[in-house]
CSV table of C-alpha atoms in Angstrom, one decimal:
chain,number,residue,atom,x,y,z
A,12,MET,CA,152.1,11.6,37.0
A,13,LEU,CA,148.9,12.2,38.9
A,14,SER,CA,147.8,15.8,39.7
A,15,LEU,CA,147.9,17.1,43.2
A,16,ASP,CA,144.1,16.9,43.4
A,17,GLU,CA,144.2,13.3,42.3
A,18,ILE,CA,146.9,12.5,44.9
A,19,GLU,CA,144.9,14.3,47.7
A,20,ASN,CA,141.8,12.3,46.8
A,21,LEU,CA,143.8,9.0,46.7
A,22,VAL,CA,145.2,9.7,50.1
A,23,LYS,CA,141.8,10.8,51.6
A,24,ASN,CA,140.1,7.6,50.3
A,25,LYS,CA,143.0,5.5,51.6
A,26,PHE,CA,142.6,6.9,55.1
A,27,VAL,CA,138.8,6.4,55.4
A,28,GLY,CA,138.5,5.0,58.9
A,29,HIS,CA,141.9,6.6,59.9
A,30,MET,CA,140.9,10.2,60.0
A,31,ASP,CA,143.6,11.0,62.5
A,32,ARG,CA,146.2,9.9,60.0
A,33,TYR,CA,144.6,12.0,57.3
A,34,VAL,CA,144.6,15.1,59.6
A,35,HIS,CA,148.3,14.4,60.3
A,36,THR,CA,149.0,14.2,56.6
A,37,LEU,CA,147.3,17.5,56.0
A,38,GLY,CA,149.5,19.0,58.7
A,39,VAL,CA,152.6,17.6,57.1
A,40,VAL,CA,151.5,19.1,53.7
A,41,LYS,CA,150.9,22.5,55.4
A,42,MET,CA,154.4,22.5,57.1
A,43,ALA,CA,156.1,21.2,54.0
A,44,THR,CA,154.5,23.9,51.8
A,45,TYR,CA,155.7,26.6,54.3
A,46,LEU,CA,159.2,25.2,54.4
A,47,ALA,CA,159.3,24.8,50.6
A,48,GLU,CA,158.6,28.5,50.2
A,49,GLN,CA,161.3,29.4,52.8
A,50,HIS,CA,163.9,27.2,51.0
A,51,THR,CA,162.8,27.9,47.4
A,52,ILE,CA,161.8,24.3,46.8
A,53,ASP,CA,159.1,23.4,44.3
A,54,PRO,CA,155.9,23.4,46.3
A,55,VAL,CA,154.2,20.8,44.1
A,56,LYS,CA,157.1,18.3,44.9
A,57,ALA,CA,156.9,19.1,48.6
A,58,LYS,CA,153.1,18.6,48.7
A,59,THR,CA,153.3,15.4,46.7
A,60,ALA,CA,155.9,13.9,49.0
A,61,ALA,CA,154.0,15.1,52.1
A,62,TYR,CA,150.7,13.6,50.9
A,63,MET,CA,152.4,10.3,50.1
A,64,HIS,CA,154.8,9.9,53.1
A,65,ASP,CA,152.5,7.6,55.2
A,66,PHE,CA,150.4,6.1,52.3
A,67,CYS,CA,151.2,2.5,53.3
A,68,LYS,CA,150.9,3.1,57.1
A,69,TYR,CA,148.0,0.6,57.5
A,70,ASP,CA,148.8,-1.9,54.8
A,71,SER,CA,149.7,-5.4,55.7
A,72,LEU,CA,153.4,-6.2,55.8
A,73,GLU,CA,152.7,-9.0,53.3
A,74,TYR,CA,151.4,-6.4,50.8
A,75,ILE,CA,154.2,-3.9,51.4
A,76,GLU,CA,156.8,-6.6,50.8
A,77,THR,CA,155.4,-7.1,47.3
A,78,LEU,CA,156.5,-3.5,46.6
A,79,LEU,CA,160.0,-3.9,48.0
A,80,THR,CA,163.3,-5.4,46.9
A,81,PRO,CA,164.8,-8.3,48.8
A,82,LEU,CA,167.4,-6.0,50.5
A,83,GLU,CA,164.6,-3.6,51.6
A,84,ILE,CA,162.6,-6.5,53.0
A,85,GLU,CA,165.6,-7.7,54.9
A,86,GLU,CA,166.2,-4.2,56.4
A,87,CYS,CA,162.5,-3.7,57.2
A,88,ARG,CA,162.3,-7.0,59.0
A,89,LYS,CA,165.1,-5.8,61.3
A,90,TYR,CA,163.6,-2.3,61.6
A,91,PRO,CA,159.8,-2.6,61.1
A,92,VAL,CA,159.3,1.2,61.4
A,93,LEU,CA,160.7,1.4,57.8
A,94,TYR,CA,158.0,-0.7,56.2
A,95,HIS,CA,155.5,2.1,55.7
A,96,SER,CA,158.1,4.6,54.4
A,97,TYR,CA,159.7,2.2,52.0
A,98,GLY,CA,156.4,0.9,50.9
A,99,SER,CA,154.9,4.4,50.4
A,100,ALA,CA,158.0,5.4,48.3
A,101,SER,CA,157.8,2.3,46.1
A,102,TYR,CA,154.0,2.8,45.7
A,103,TYR,CA,154.7,6.4,44.6
A,104,LYS,CA,157.2,5.3,42.0
A,105,LYS,CA,155.1,2.4,40.7
A,106,TYR,CA,151.8,4.1,40.4
A,107,ILE,CA,152.1,7.9,40.7
A,108,GLY,CA,155.4,9.4,39.4
A,109,GLU,CA,159.1,8.9,38.8
A,110,ASP,CA,160.7,12.0,40.4
A,111,GLU,CA,163.7,10.6,42.3
A,112,ASP,CA,163.7,13.5,44.9
A,113,ILE,CA,160.1,12.9,45.8
A,114,TYR,CA,160.8,9.1,46.0
A,115,GLN,CA,163.8,9.7,48.3
A,116,ALA,CA,161.8,12.2,50.5
A,117,ILE,CA,159.1,9.7,51.1
A,118,ARG,CA,161.5,6.8,51.6
A,119,ASN,CA,163.7,8.6,54.1
A,120,HIS,CA,161.1,10.6,56.1
A,121,VAL,CA,161.4,8.3,59.2
A,122,PHE,CA,164.9,9.3,60.2
A,123,GLY,CA,166.7,10.5,57.2
A,124,ARG,CA,170.1,9.7,55.8
A,125,ILE,CA,173.5,11.3,55.2
A,126,GLY,CA,173.4,13.5,52.0
A,127,MET,CA,169.7,14.3,52.0
A,128,SER,CA,168.4,16.8,49.6
A,129,ARG,CA,166.6,19.9,51.0
A,130,LEU,CA,163.2,18.3,50.0
A,131,GLU,CA,164.1,15.2,52.0
A,132,GLU,CA,165.0,17.3,55.0
A,133,ILE,CA,161.8,19.3,54.7
A,134,ILE,CA,159.6,16.1,54.7
A,135,LEU,CA,161.5,14.6,57.6
A,136,ILE,CA,161.1,17.7,59.8
A,137,SER,CA,157.6,18.4,58.6
A,138,ASP,CA,156.5,15.0,59.7
A,139,TYR,CA,157.9,15.6,63.2
A,140,THR,CA,156.8,19.2,63.7
A,141,GLU,CA,153.4,19.5,61.9
A,142,GLU,CA,150.8,21.5,64.0
A,143,ASN,CA,148.8,18.4,65.1
A,144,ARG,CA,151.8,16.9,66.9
A,145,GLN,CA,151.4,18.0,70.5
A,146,TYR,CA,154.2,16.1,72.2
A,147,PRO,CA,156.5,18.5,74.1
A,148,ASP,CA,159.6,17.5,71.9
A,149,CYS,CA,157.6,18.1,68.7
A,150,ILE,CA,156.4,21.5,70.0
A,151,TYR,CA,160.0,22.4,70.9
A,152,CYS,CA,161.3,21.5,67.5
A,153,ARG,CA,158.3,23.2,65.7
A,154,LYS,CA,159.3,26.4,67.5
A,155,MET,CA,162.9,26.0,66.2
A,156,VAL,CA,161.6,25.4,62.6
A,157,LEU,CA,159.5,28.5,62.8
A,158,GLU,CA,162.4,30.5,64.1
A,159,ASN,CA,164.5,29.4,61.1
A,160,GLN,CA,166.7,27.0,63.1
A,161,PHE,CA,166.3,24.3,60.4
A,162,PHE,CA,169.3,22.2,61.0
A,163,GLU,CA,169.0,22.5,64.8
A,164,ALA,CA,165.4,21.2,64.6
A,165,ILE,CA,166.5,18.2,62.6
A,166,TYR,CA,169.3,17.5,65.1
A,167,GLN,CA,167.0,17.8,68.1
A,168,SER,CA,164.2,15.7,66.6
A,169,THR,CA,166.8,13.0,65.7
A,170,LYS,CA,168.3,13.1,69.2
A,171,LYS,CA,164.8,12.9,70.9
A,172,THR,CA,163.8,10.0,68.7
A,173,ILE,CA,166.9,8.1,69.6
A,174,GLU,CA,166.4,8.8,73.3
A,175,PHE,CA,162.8,7.6,73.0
A,176,LEU,CA,163.8,4.4,71.3
A,177,ASN,CA,166.5,3.6,73.9
A,178,LYS,CA,164.0,4.2,76.7
A,179,SER,CA,161.5,1.9,75.0
A,180,GLY,CA,164.1,-0.9,74.8
A,181,CYS,CA,164.3,-0.6,71.0
A,182,LYS,CA,167.6,-0.5,69.1
A,183,PRO,CA,168.0,2.6,66.9
A,184,HIS,CA,169.0,2.1,63.3
A,185,PRO,CA,172.7,2.7,62.7
A,186,LEU,CA,171.8,5.4,60.2
A,187,GLN,CA,170.0,7.4,63.0
A,188,GLU,CA,173.3,7.8,64.9
A,189,GLU,CA,175.0,8.9,61.7
A,190,VAL,CA,172.3,11.4,60.9
A,191,LEU,CA,172.5,12.7,64.5
A,192,MET,CA,176.3,13.3,64.3
A,193,HIS,CA,176.0,14.8,60.8
A,194,TYR,CA,173.4,17.4,62.0
A,195,GLU,CA,175.4,18.1,65.1
A,196,ARG,CA,178.3,19.1,62.8
A,197,MET,CA,175.9,21.2,60.7
A,198,CYS,CA,174.7,23.1,63.7
A,199,LYS,CA,178.3,23.8,64.9
A,200,HIS,CA,179.2,24.9,61.4
A,201,ALA,CA,176.2,27.3,61.4
A,202,ILE,CA,177.2,28.7,64.7
A,203,ASN,CA,180.8,29.2,63.7
A,204,ARG,CA,179.7,30.9,60.4
A,205,ASP,CA,177.4,33.2,62.3
A,206,ASN,CA,180.2,34.2,64.6
A,207,LEU,CA,182.6,35.2,61.8
């Protein structure tokens, strides 16, 4: 397992020529560290997943496919947005560490899955709400996160992403709809619990 300093240097060197991506990554690390503290999650694990989440962003699809299983390749060819997350997760497991929670957090940061761990949820929402994201939807969800509306922020970010894909003429992944419905239920459960 590489140290955090080694991982940071690896990522920094990887994004030479892509400083905006490095700045984004540092923003995700900052938000993930904050949320890890709020949710009593190991900050080293949160930082590691945050540093690595976009590691393969600019790699060729041919290279990324060398890191993937045949089933992953098939899925990524249908939904190319998954290439970098699946590739980054596989790179992490092959060269950096074997922590399954970190692996899943990197792999599922694009739109999540049903049954995510808290670390997975943190990396998912940190990617969307880090301070360098200045889109109105991101600002809105960031405010929710900072007001401790964690599940609501995940729900809203998922909803806005699906709306964006539909407007762009892209078909959302079926899992995105499942994640949306799951967090809608989580939000309703939280409201009902608060009203008891």
